[in-house]
PDB file of C-alpha atoms in Angstrom:
ATOM      1  CA  LYS A   1       1.483  15.019   0.926  1.00 50.00           C
ATOM      2  CA  ALA A   2       2.739  14.365  -2.606  1.00 51.00           C
ATOM      3  CA  HIS A   3       6.284  14.978  -1.319  1.00 53.00           C
ATOM      4  CA  ASP A   4       6.087  11.764   0.726  1.00 57.00           C
ATOM      5  CA  TYR A   5       4.184   9.611  -1.772  1.00 53.00           C
ATOM      6  CA  SER A   6       5.594  10.329  -5.207  1.00 55.00           C
ATOM      7  CA  VAL A   7       8.852  10.983  -6.935  1.00 63.00           C
ATOM      8  CA  GLU A   8       9.619  14.514  -8.080  1.00 67.00           C
ATOM      9  CA  THR A   9       9.628  13.575 -11.746  1.00 76.00           C
ATOM     10  CA  ASP A  10       6.098  12.093 -11.620  1.00 82.00           C
ATOM     11  CA  VAL A  11       3.567  13.250  -9.032  1.00 80.00           C
ATOM     12  CA  HIS A  12       1.303  10.363 -10.095  1.00 83.00           C
ATOM     13  CA  SER A  13       3.902   7.642  -9.530  1.00 84.00           C
ATOM     14  CA  ASN A  14       2.214   6.431  -6.328  1.00 83.00           C
ATOM     15  CA  PHE A  15      -1.108   5.936  -8.157  1.00 85.00           C
ATOM     16  CA  LYS A  16       0.614   4.096 -10.979  1.00 88.00           C
ATOM     17  CA  MET A  17       2.349   1.736  -8.559  1.00 89.00           C
ATOM     18  CA  SER A  18      -0.890   1.093  -6.658  1.00 90.00           C
ATOM     19  CA  GLU A  19      -2.724   0.388  -9.898  1.00 92.00           C
ATOM     20  CA  PHE A  20      -0.032  -2.035 -11.061  1.00 92.00           C
ATOM     21  CA  ILE A  21      -0.135  -3.920  -7.744  1.00 93.00           C
ATOM     22  CA  ALA A  22      -3.969  -3.997  -7.626  1.00 93.00           C
ATOM     23  CA  LYS A  23      -4.135  -5.508 -11.122  1.00 94.00           C
ATOM     24  CA  GLN A  24      -2.289  -8.583  -9.806  1.00 94.00           C
ATOM     25  CA  PHE A  25      -5.150  -9.469  -7.428  1.00 94.00           C
ATOM     26  CA  PRO A  26      -8.705 -10.826  -7.835  1.00 93.00           C
ATOM     27  CA  ASP A  27     -11.469  -8.226  -7.501  1.00 93.00           C
ATOM     28  CA  GLU A  28     -12.278  -9.050  -3.883  1.00 94.00           C
ATOM     29  CA  TYR A  29      -8.712  -8.163  -2.847  1.00 96.00           C
ATOM     30  CA  LYS A  30      -8.188  -5.061  -5.009  1.00 95.00           C
ATOM     31  CA  SER A  31      -9.130  -2.536  -2.316  1.00 95.00           C
ATOM     32  CA  TYR A  32      -6.527  -4.035   0.009  1.00 96.00           C
ATOM     33  CA  ALA A  33      -3.969  -4.142  -2.801  1.00 96.00           C
ATOM     34  CA  VAL A  34      -4.473  -0.436  -3.586  1.00 95.00           C
ATOM     35  CA  LEU A  35      -3.827   0.517   0.047  1.00 94.00           C
ATOM     36  CA  ILE A  36      -0.805  -1.791   0.170  1.00 95.00           C
ATOM     37  CA  GLY A  37       0.487  -0.369  -3.109  1.00 93.00           C
ATOM     38  CA  THR A  38       0.117   3.180  -1.834  1.00 91.00           C
ATOM     39  CA  LYS A  39       2.153   2.377   1.285  1.00 92.00           C
ATOM     40  CA  ILE A  40       4.802   0.583  -0.768  1.00 93.00           C
ATOM     41  CA  ALA A  41       5.057   3.641  -3.029  1.00 89.00           C
ATOM     42  CA  ARG A  42       5.410   5.899   0.007  1.00 89.00           C
ATOM     43  CA  ILE A  43       8.053   3.710   1.632  1.00 91.00           C
ATOM     44  CA  SER A  44       9.977   3.523  -1.638  1.00 89.00           C
ATOM     45  CA  THR A  45       9.898   7.300  -1.973  1.00 87.00           C
ATOM     46  CA  LEU A  46      10.915   7.922   1.633  1.00 88.00           C
ATOM     47  CA  LEU A  47      13.828   5.491   1.404  1.00 89.00           C
ATOM     48  CA  GLN A  48      15.214   7.750  -1.314  1.00 86.00           C
ATOM     49  CA  LYS A  49      14.732  10.984   0.663  1.00 81.00           C
ATOM     50  CA  SER A  50      16.342  12.220   3.811  1.00 72.00           C
ATOM     51  CA  GLU A  51      13.092  13.146   5.573  1.00 77.00           C
ATOM     52  CA  SER A  52       9.337  12.916   5.425  1.00 78.00           C
ATOM     53  CA  LYS A  53       7.092  15.965   5.680  1.00 79.00           C
ATOM     54  CA  HIS A  54       4.196  14.101   7.246  1.00 79.00           C
ATOM     55  CA  GLU A  55       4.079  10.731   9.020  1.00 85.00           C
ATOM     56  CA  SER A  56       7.328   8.863   9.601  1.00 89.00           C
ATOM     57  CA  ILE A  57       8.543   5.966   7.484  1.00 92.00           C
ATOM     58  CA  GLU A  58       8.150   3.796  10.566  1.00 94.00           C
ATOM     59  CA  ASP A  59       4.438   4.610  10.631  1.00 94.00           C
ATOM     60  CA  SER A  60       4.193   3.651   6.965  1.00 94.00           C
ATOM     61  CA  PHE A  61       5.804   0.268   7.686  1.00 97.00           C
ATOM     62  CA  ILE A  62       3.305  -0.308  10.502  1.00 97.00           C
ATOM     63  CA  ASP A  63       0.407   0.679   8.215  1.00 97.00           C
ATOM     64  CA  LEU A  64       1.693  -1.725   5.538  1.00 97.00           C
ATOM     65  CA  VAL A  65       1.871  -4.603   8.013  1.00 98.00           C
ATOM     66  CA  ASN A  66      -1.674  -3.816   9.189  1.00 98.00           C
ATOM     67  CA  TYR A  67      -3.069  -3.699   5.636  1.00 97.00           C
ATOM     68  CA  ILE A  68      -1.478  -7.046   4.854  1.00 98.00           C
ATOM     69  CA  ALA A  69      -2.862  -8.501   8.111  1.00 98.00           C
ATOM     70  CA  LEU A  70      -6.360  -7.295   7.169  1.00 98.00           C
ATOM     71  CA  MET A  71      -6.042  -8.863   3.725  1.00 97.00           C
ATOM     72  CA  TYR A  72      -4.885 -12.108   5.327  1.00 98.00           C
ATOM     73  CA  GLU A  73      -7.820 -12.010   7.744  1.00 97.00           C
ATOM     74  CA  ARG A  74     -10.239 -11.712   4.817  1.00 96.00           C
ATOM     75  CA  TYR A  75      -8.491 -14.626   3.095  1.00 97.00           C
ATOM     76  CA  ILE A  76      -8.881 -16.809   6.216  1.00 97.00           C
ATOM     77  CA  ILE A  77     -12.540 -15.869   6.626  1.00 96.00           C
ATOM     78  CA  GLU A  78     -13.325 -16.652   2.975  1.00 93.00           C
ATOM     79  CA  LYS A  79     -11.509 -19.990   3.150  1.00 94.00           C
ATOM     80  CA  LYS A  80     -13.583 -21.007   6.191  1.00 94.00           C
ATOM     81  CA  HIS A  81     -16.754 -20.377   4.213  1.00 89.00           C
ATOM     82  CA  GLU A  82     -15.811 -22.476   1.177  1.00 85.00           C
TER      83      GLU A  82
END
């Protein structure tokens, strides 16, 4: 799956991007941010390639929207309990 998630010059680029994004969030949101970062890395890679070897870029966009919606849901739930 590395073909779809990382650039050829750095097979760890997707992890680095996810780590960078996760560091921008408080601890309770880091798990969401890692998943979001991974999808952003994948979409970025696929936009630079002519094809994916696994799931489509459209599926990755849908996954990204869903991860963001889940993070938003947690935010709403936590705000109601403050």
